[in-house]
Amino acid sequence: MLVNQSFPSTLRHGALAAACALAALGLSACGSSDDDGPATPALATLDGQPPQVVGHRGASGYLPEHTLEAYTLAINQGADVIEPDLVMTKDGVLIARHDPNLIYSTNVESIAKFASRKKTVLVDGASETGWFASDFTLAEIKELGAIITTDATRPKTYDGLYKIPTLQEIINLAKSRSTGSRTVAIYPETKNPTFHRDLGLPLEDTLITQLTAAGWNSRTAPVYVQSFEPSSLKYLRSKGLNVRLIQLIDADDYDLKTGKLTYAAPYDRPYEWTQAGDTRTFAAMVTAAGLAEIKTYADGIGPWKPYIVPVKGDLDSAGNLKDLNGDGVVNYADARSQTPTTLIADAHKAGLFVHAYTFRNEQRRLAYDYNGDPLAEYKQFYRLGLDGLFTDFPDTAVAARAEYLKEMGR
Ligand code: G3P
Ligand code: CA
């Protein structure tokens, strides 16, 4: 189990351990040396431990996301952590869905008895039409089946077969798969917390109650809680939740011509900032001042991965993007990864760990210079000292980590 260890067992000398404690804070380099062997370079993660692999919505590259089956597959593939996004039912039960709108990830649209529940609402200021979890009891939610999302190339074979799980069922799964030598952690996200609060269905108190009941309300519990909205994390902390908290950092898109991130609603800033008239974007969070502010209420940051390795396309003489791979479309697969930013080092210096999202195997989601090899992308981020990552393909992330650790002499 990779969570909750302080230093590698290879560190046997007090002075060296002290040096590595500094390295873990990004303040110096260190390594270990067996008496009769070459020095082993230190890992550049904040705690000196191997990076964590988080099964993003389960092994969602293979099976419909946020199902016990997808989480189980992620665990079987070696993920250290499984990630449920949380929304709330009409009767106050936390369930795993990426969106309050069930149309994206379930077969609700095909169930005649629910047809009249279709409606249009504002979610974080954006108009959405569909069926919303907050209009369904848990019993009704259990009549739905999950469907594959995100990528049209992913298999639809399992659509409708698997149920929507509750947070409690996910806690039970993680516990049942934890043994003496391995602990499976969970990484719940409070989804659209302002939206839920405005509905009268706040997520946070129920989350605290359930984690506490599970015996998982401590800093060493196998739990990370994440949110895009600072107020959700601050509330959780103020109400006595002691697990590790992570501030997610989003953007709307990237401009392949400039290599810069772009900011458009509703992904430009936490919705609570929008409501308050605060015009800063998520970019404010990656400044020194932003990181210092996050450190007052959280333990880590969860940035979108271009914040760490930007991507940019090649331009022709007319200033147009080149179709580098010659497939007739210009997209992410035609962009090259750029010089990494200093975000990981900056965050480590502020005492924050960094868990980036989202890593995926599909060719169109890989920058051109990775040559179609997803392991190359993972290894670049691991070498930069990333502390963990969210992946739809935990098996690939685990395989890349093994290669990286071998490269590092472990
Ligand atoms: O939770 C980490 C990352 O996955 C955030 O993006 O949209 O999948 O919740 P999203
Ligand atoms: Ca192309």
Coordinates of C-alpha atoms and ligand atoms in Angstrom, one line a residue:
M1 CA 0.0 0.0 0.0
L2 CA 1.4 3.3 -1.0
V3 CA -0.6 5.7 1.1
N4 CA 0.5 6.8 4.6
Q5 CA 4.1 5.8 4.4
S6 CA 6.6 8.5 5.3
F7 CA 9.9 7.6 3.6
P8 CA 11.2 4.8 1.5
S9 CA 12.5 1.8 3.4
T10 CA 15.8 2.2 1.5
L11 CA 16.6 5.3 3.5
R12 CA 18.7 4.0 6.3
H13 CA 20.9 6.9 7.4
G14 CA 19.7 9.7 9.6
A15 CA 21.5 12.5 7.8
L16 CA 20.3 11.1 4.5
A17 CA 16.8 10.9 5.7
A18 CA 17.0 14.6 6.8
A19 CA 18.3 15.6 3.4
C20 CA 15.5 13.7 1.8
A21 CA 13.0 15.4 4.0
L22 CA 14.2 18.6 2.5
A23 CA 14.1 17.1 -1.0
A24 CA 10.5 16.1 -0.3
L25 CA 9.7 19.7 0.3
G26 CA 11.4 20.6 -3.0
L27 CA 14.4 22.2 -1.2
S28 CA 17.3 20.0 -2.2
A29 CA 18.3 16.9 -4.0
C30 CA 19.1 13.6 -2.3
G31 CA 19.6 9.9 -2.9
S32 CA 20.3 6.7 -1.0
S33 CA 23.3 4.5 -1.3
D34 CA 23.8 0.9 -0.3
D35 CA 27.3 0.4 1.2
D36 CA 28.3 -1.7 -1.8
G37 CA 26.1 -0.2 -4.5
P38 CA 25.5 2.9 -6.5
A39 CA 23.4 5.7 -5.2
T40 CA 19.6 5.4 -5.7
P41 CA 18.1 8.7 -6.8
A42 CA 15.4 10.1 -4.6
L43 CA 11.8 10.3 -5.9
A44 CA 10.7 13.9 -6.5
T45 CA 7.3 13.4 -4.9
L46 CA 6.4 15.5 -1.9
D47 CA 6.7 12.6 0.5
G48 CA 9.4 10.7 -1.4
Q49 CA 7.0 7.9 -2.1
P50 CA 5.9 6.5 -5.5
P51 CA 3.1 8.4 -7.2
Q52 CA -0.4 7.3 -6.5
V53 CA -2.6 5.9 -9.3
V54 CA -6.3 6.9 -8.9
G55 CA -8.9 5.0 -10.9
H56 CA -10.7 8.0 -12.4
R57 CA -14.4 7.1 -12.0
G58 CA -13.1 3.5 -11.7
A59 CA -11.4 1.9 -14.7
S60 CA -13.7 4.1 -16.8
G61 CA -11.8 3.5 -20.0
Y62 CA -13.1 0.0 -20.0
L63 CA -16.5 -0.1 -18.2
P64 CA -19.3 2.4 -17.6
E65 CA -17.9 4.9 -15.1
H66 CA -18.9 5.1 -11.4
T67 CA -20.1 1.6 -11.1
L68 CA -19.0 -1.1 -8.6
E69 CA -17.8 -3.1 -11.6
A70 CA -15.6 -0.2 -12.9
Y71 CA -14.2 0.4 -9.4
T72 CA -13.5 -3.3 -9.0
L73 CA -11.7 -3.5 -12.3
A74 CA -9.6 -0.5 -11.2
I75 CA -8.7 -2.2 -8.0
N76 CA -7.9 -5.4 -9.9
Q77 CA -5.6 -3.4 -12.2
G78 CA -3.6 -2.2 -9.3
A79 CA -5.1 1.3 -8.6
D80 CA -4.2 2.6 -5.2
V81 CA -7.3 4.7 -5.0
I82 CA -10.8 4.7 -6.6
E83 CA -12.6 8.0 -7.4
P84 CA -16.3 8.5 -6.8
D85 CA -17.8 11.9 -7.8
L86 CA -20.7 12.6 -5.5
V87 CA -24.2 14.0 -6.2
M88 CA -27.3 13.7 -4.0
T89 CA -30.7 12.0 -4.5
K90 CA -34.0 13.6 -3.6
D91 CA -34.0 11.5 -0.4
G92 CA -30.6 12.7 0.7
V93 CA -28.4 9.8 -0.4
L94 CA -24.9 10.4 -1.8
I95 CA -24.5 8.5 -5.0
A96 CA -21.6 8.3 -7.5
R97 CA -22.2 10.3 -10.7
H98 CA -20.1 12.8 -12.5
D99 CA -23.1 15.1 -13.1
P100 CA -26.3 15.9 -11.4
N101 CA -27.9 15.5 -14.8
L102 CA -28.3 11.8 -15.3
I103 CA -28.7 12.0 -19.0
Y104 CA -24.9 11.9 -19.6
S105 CA -24.1 8.6 -17.8
T106 CA -27.3 6.6 -17.4
N107 CA -30.1 5.1 -19.6
V108 CA -32.7 7.3 -17.9
E109 CA -33.8 8.7 -21.3
S110 CA -35.0 5.2 -22.4
I111 CA -37.2 4.5 -19.3
A112 CA -40.8 5.6 -20.1
K113 CA -42.0 5.9 -16.5
F114 CA -39.5 8.7 -15.9
A115 CA -40.2 10.7 -19.1
S116 CA -42.2 13.4 -17.3
R117 CA -39.2 14.2 -15.0
K118 CA -37.3 15.7 -18.0
K119 CA -36.7 19.4 -17.4
T120 CA -34.3 22.3 -18.0
V121 CA -32.3 23.8 -15.1
L122 CA -29.3 26.0 -14.5
V123 CA -26.3 24.0 -13.3
D124 CA -23.5 26.4 -12.2
G125 CA -25.2 29.0 -14.4
A126 CA -25.3 26.9 -17.5
S127 CA -28.7 25.7 -18.9
E128 CA -29.0 21.9 -19.0
T129 CA -31.9 19.7 -20.1
G130 CA -32.3 16.2 -18.8
W131 CA -33.1 14.2 -15.7
F132 CA -31.6 15.3 -12.4
A133 CA -30.6 13.1 -9.5
S134 CA -32.2 15.4 -7.1
D135 CA -35.6 14.5 -8.5
F136 CA -35.1 10.8 -7.9
T137 CA -35.2 8.7 -4.8
L138 CA -32.5 6.2 -4.3
A139 CA -34.9 3.4 -5.1
E140 CA -35.6 5.0 -8.4
I141 CA -31.9 5.6 -9.1
K142 CA -31.5 1.9 -8.6
E143 CA -33.8 1.3 -11.6
L144 CA -31.3 3.0 -13.9
G145 CA -28.3 1.5 -15.7
A146 CA -25.0 3.2 -16.2
I147 CA -23.7 3.9 -19.7
I148 CA -20.2 4.5 -21.1
T149 CA -19.3 8.2 -21.5
T150 CA -16.6 10.5 -22.6
D151 CA -15.3 8.8 -25.8
A152 CA -17.3 7.4 -28.7
T153 CA -14.6 4.8 -29.3
R154 CA -15.1 3.1 -25.9
P155 CA -17.1 -0.1 -25.8
K156 CA -20.9 0.2 -25.4
T157 CA -21.2 -3.6 -24.6
Y158 CA -21.9 -3.0 -21.0
D159 CA -24.3 -0.1 -21.3
G160 CA -27.3 -0.5 -19.0
L161 CA -26.0 -3.6 -17.2
Y162 CA -24.6 -2.0 -14.0
K163 CA -26.3 -0.1 -11.2
I164 CA -25.5 3.3 -9.8
P165 CA -23.7 2.8 -6.5
T166 CA -24.1 4.7 -3.3
L167 CA -21.1 6.2 -1.4
Q168 CA -21.7 3.6 1.3
E169 CA -21.4 0.7 -1.2
I170 CA -18.1 2.2 -2.5
I171 CA -16.7 2.5 1.1
N172 CA -17.8 -1.1 1.6
L173 CA -16.0 -2.2 -1.6
A174 CA -12.8 -0.4 -0.7
K175 CA -12.8 -1.9 2.8
S176 CA -13.5 -5.4 1.5
R177 CA -10.6 -5.2 -0.9
S178 CA -8.1 -3.8 1.7
T179 CA -5.9 -6.5 3.2
G180 CA -2.9 -6.4 5.5
S181 CA -0.6 -5.6 2.6
R182 CA -2.8 -3.3 0.6
T183 CA -5.2 -0.5 1.4
V184 CA -7.6 0.7 -1.2
A185 CA -8.3 4.4 -0.7
I186 CA -11.2 6.4 -1.9
Y187 CA -11.2 9.9 -3.5
P188 CA -14.7 11.4 -3.3
E189 CA -15.4 14.7 -5.0
T190 CA -18.2 17.1 -3.9
K191 CA -19.8 17.8 -7.3
N192 CA -21.4 21.2 -7.9
P193 CA -21.6 21.9 -4.1
T194 CA -23.2 25.4 -4.5
F195 CA -25.8 23.9 -6.8
H196 CA -26.6 21.2 -4.3
R197 CA -26.7 23.7 -1.4
D198 CA -29.1 25.9 -3.3
L199 CA -31.4 22.9 -3.8
G200 CA -31.4 22.3 -0.1
L201 CA -29.4 19.1 -0.6
P202 CA -25.9 20.0 0.8
L203 CA -23.4 17.3 0.2
E204 CA -20.9 18.0 3.0
D205 CA -22.6 17.1 6.2
T206 CA -23.7 13.7 4.9
L207 CA -20.2 13.1 3.6
I208 CA -18.6 13.8 7.0
T209 CA -21.2 11.6 8.8
Q210 CA -20.5 8.7 6.5
L211 CA -16.7 9.0 6.6
T212 CA -16.8 9.3 10.4
A213 CA -19.1 6.3 10.7
A214 CA -16.6 4.3 8.5
G215 CA -13.8 5.2 11.0
W216 CA -12.2 7.3 8.3
N217 CA -12.1 10.8 9.7
S218 CA -8.4 11.2 10.3
R219 CA -5.4 12.5 8.4
T220 CA -4.1 8.9 8.0
A221 CA -7.5 7.5 6.8
P222 CA -7.4 6.1 3.2
V223 CA -9.4 9.0 2.0
Y224 CA -8.8 12.1 -0.1
V225 CA -11.7 14.6 -0.6
Q226 CA -11.6 16.9 -3.6
S227 CA -13.6 19.8 -4.9
F228 CA -13.4 22.6 -7.5
E229 CA -15.1 24.9 -4.9
P230 CA -13.0 26.2 -2.1
S231 CA -16.0 26.8 0.1
S232 CA -16.9 23.2 0.1
L233 CA -13.4 22.2 1.3
K234 CA -13.3 25.0 3.9
Y235 CA -16.7 23.9 5.2
L236 CA -15.6 20.3 5.5
R237 CA -12.6 21.3 7.4
S238 CA -14.5 23.7 9.7
K239 CA -17.0 21.0 10.5
G240 CA -14.2 18.6 11.6
L241 CA -13.3 16.5 8.6
N242 CA -9.7 15.7 9.1
V243 CA -8.9 13.7 5.9
R244 CA -6.6 15.1 3.2
L245 CA -8.4 17.7 1.1
I246 CA -7.6 18.6 -2.5
Q247 CA -8.4 21.8 -4.4
L248 CA -9.1 21.0 -8.0
I249 CA -7.9 23.5 -10.6
D250 CA -9.7 23.6 -13.9
A251 CA -9.8 25.6 -17.2
D252 CA -12.2 25.5 -20.1
D253 CA -9.8 24.5 -22.9
Y254 CA -6.4 25.2 -24.4
D255 CA -5.5 27.2 -27.5
L256 CA -3.3 25.0 -29.6
K257 CA -2.0 28.1 -31.5
T258 CA -0.6 29.7 -28.3
G259 CA -0.3 26.8 -26.0
K260 CA -2.2 28.8 -23.4
L261 CA -5.1 27.6 -21.3
T262 CA -8.4 29.3 -22.0
Y263 CA -11.1 30.3 -19.5
A264 CA -14.8 30.2 -20.4
A265 CA -17.9 29.6 -18.2
P266 CA -18.7 27.4 -16.4
Y267 CA -15.1 26.0 -16.2
D268 CA -13.4 29.4 -15.8
R269 CA -13.7 29.7 -12.0
P270 CA -15.3 28.1 -9.0
Y271 CA -19.0 28.7 -9.3
E272 CA -19.0 30.3 -5.8
W273 CA -16.6 33.0 -7.2
T274 CA -19.0 33.6 -10.1
Q275 CA -21.9 34.0 -7.7
A276 CA -19.8 36.4 -5.6
G277 CA -18.7 38.5 -8.6
D278 CA -15.1 37.5 -8.1
T279 CA -13.6 37.8 -11.6
R280 CA -10.4 35.8 -11.0
T281 CA -10.1 32.6 -12.9
F282 CA -8.7 29.2 -11.8
A283 CA -5.3 30.6 -13.0
A284 CA -5.1 32.6 -9.8
M285 CA -4.8 29.4 -7.9
V286 CA -1.5 28.4 -9.4
T287 CA 0.3 31.6 -8.4
A288 CA 2.5 31.7 -5.3
A289 CA -0.3 33.6 -3.5
G290 CA -2.9 31.2 -4.8
L291 CA -1.0 28.2 -3.6
A292 CA -0.4 29.8 -0.2
E293 CA -4.1 30.5 0.1
I294 CA -4.9 26.9 -0.8
K295 CA -2.5 25.6 1.8
T296 CA -4.7 27.3 4.5
Y297 CA -7.5 24.9 3.9
A298 CA -6.2 22.0 1.8
D299 CA -3.3 19.5 1.6
G300 CA -2.9 19.2 -2.2
I301 CA -3.9 20.5 -5.5
G302 CA -5.6 18.6 -8.4
P303 CA -4.7 20.6 -11.6
W304 CA -5.7 19.7 -15.1
K305 CA -2.5 18.3 -16.6
P306 CA -1.8 21.1 -19.1
Y307 CA -1.1 23.3 -16.1
I308 CA 2.0 21.1 -15.7
V309 CA 2.9 20.2 -19.3
P310 CA 1.3 22.7 -21.7
V311 CA 0.7 21.6 -25.3
K312 CA 1.0 23.6 -28.5
G313 CA 0.6 22.9 -32.2
D314 CA 3.0 23.8 -35.0
L315 CA 2.0 26.7 -37.3
D316 CA 2.5 26.9 -41.0
S317 CA 3.6 30.1 -42.8
A318 CA 0.1 31.3 -42.9
G319 CA -0.3 30.9 -39.1
N320 CA -2.6 27.9 -39.4
L321 CA -2.2 24.8 -37.2
K322 CA -0.5 21.9 -39.0
D323 CA -2.1 18.5 -39.2
L324 CA 1.1 16.8 -37.9
N325 CA -0.3 13.2 -37.9
G326 CA -1.9 13.7 -41.3
D327 CA -5.3 12.3 -40.3
G328 CA -7.3 15.2 -41.8
V329 CA -8.2 16.8 -38.5
V330 CA -6.3 19.2 -36.4
N331 CA -6.7 18.4 -32.7
Y332 CA -4.8 17.6 -29.5
A333 CA -3.1 14.7 -31.3
D334 CA -1.3 17.3 -33.5
A335 CA 0.1 19.3 -30.5
R336 CA 3.5 18.9 -29.0
S337 CA 4.1 18.9 -25.3
Q338 CA 6.0 22.0 -24.2
T339 CA 8.5 22.8 -21.5
P340 CA 6.9 21.9 -18.2
T341 CA 5.9 24.7 -15.9
T342 CA 7.2 25.0 -12.4
L343 CA 3.8 24.1 -10.8
I344 CA 4.9 20.9 -9.2
A345 CA 7.9 22.5 -7.6
D346 CA 5.9 25.6 -6.6
A347 CA 3.2 23.4 -5.0
H348 CA 5.8 21.3 -3.2
K349 CA 7.5 24.4 -1.9
A350 CA 4.1 25.5 -0.5
G351 CA 3.8 22.1 1.1
L352 CA 1.0 20.9 -1.2
F353 CA 1.1 17.6 -3.1
V354 CA -0.1 17.5 -6.7
H355 CA -2.5 15.0 -8.3
A356 CA -3.2 15.8 -11.9
Y357 CA -6.1 14.8 -14.2
T358 CA -7.0 13.1 -16.5
F359 CA -4.8 10.5 -18.2
R360 CA -6.2 8.5 -21.1
N361 CA -5.0 6.0 -23.6
E362 CA -6.8 7.1 -26.7
Q363 CA -4.6 8.3 -29.5
R364 CA -6.5 11.5 -30.0
R365 CA -5.9 12.4 -26.4
L366 CA -2.1 12.0 -26.6
A367 CA 0.2 14.8 -27.7
Y368 CA 2.0 14.1 -31.0
D369 CA 5.4 13.8 -29.5
Y370 CA 4.4 10.8 -27.3
N371 CA 4.3 8.9 -30.5
G372 CA 1.0 7.2 -29.6
D373 CA 2.5 5.7 -26.5
P374 CA 0.5 6.5 -23.3
L375 CA 3.3 5.2 -21.1
A376 CA 5.6 8.0 -22.4
E377 CA 3.2 10.6 -21.1
Y378 CA 2.8 9.0 -17.6
K379 CA 6.6 8.6 -17.3
Q380 CA 7.2 12.3 -18.2
F381 CA 4.8 13.3 -15.4
Y382 CA 6.3 10.8 -12.9
R383 CA 9.8 12.1 -13.6
L384 CA 8.6 15.6 -12.8
G385 CA 7.7 14.6 -9.3
L386 CA 3.9 14.3 -9.7
D387 CA 2.5 12.8 -6.5
G388 CA -0.5 11.1 -8.1
L389 CA -2.8 11.1 -11.1
F390 CA -6.3 10.3 -12.2
T391 CA -6.5 7.8 -15.0
D392 CA -9.3 6.1 -17.0
F393 CA -6.8 3.3 -17.6
P394 CA -5.2 2.3 -14.3
D395 CA -3.4 -0.7 -15.8
T396 CA -1.4 1.5 -18.1
A397 CA -0.6 4.0 -15.3
V398 CA 0.6 1.1 -13.1
A399 CA 2.7 -0.4 -15.8
A400 CA 4.3 3.0 -16.5
R401 CA 4.9 3.5 -12.8
A402 CA 6.7 0.1 -12.7
E403 CA 8.9 1.2 -15.6
Y404 CA 9.6 4.6 -13.9
L405 CA 10.5 3.0 -10.6
K406 CA 12.8 0.6 -12.3
E407 CA 14.4 3.5 -14.0
M408 CA 14.9 5.0 -10.6
G409 CA 16.5 1.9 -9.2
R410 CA 13.6 0.5 -7.3
Ligands
G3P1 O1 -11.6 14.8 -10.1 C1 -10.4 15.0 -10.8 C2 -10.8 15.3 -12.2 O2 -11.4 14.2 -12.7 C3 -11.8 16.4 -12.2 O3 -12.5 16.4 -13.4 O4 -14.5 16.5 -14.5 O5 -13.6 14.3 -14.0 O6 -14.5 15.7 -12.2 P1 -13.8 15.7 -13.5
CA2 CA -4.5 15.4 -37.0

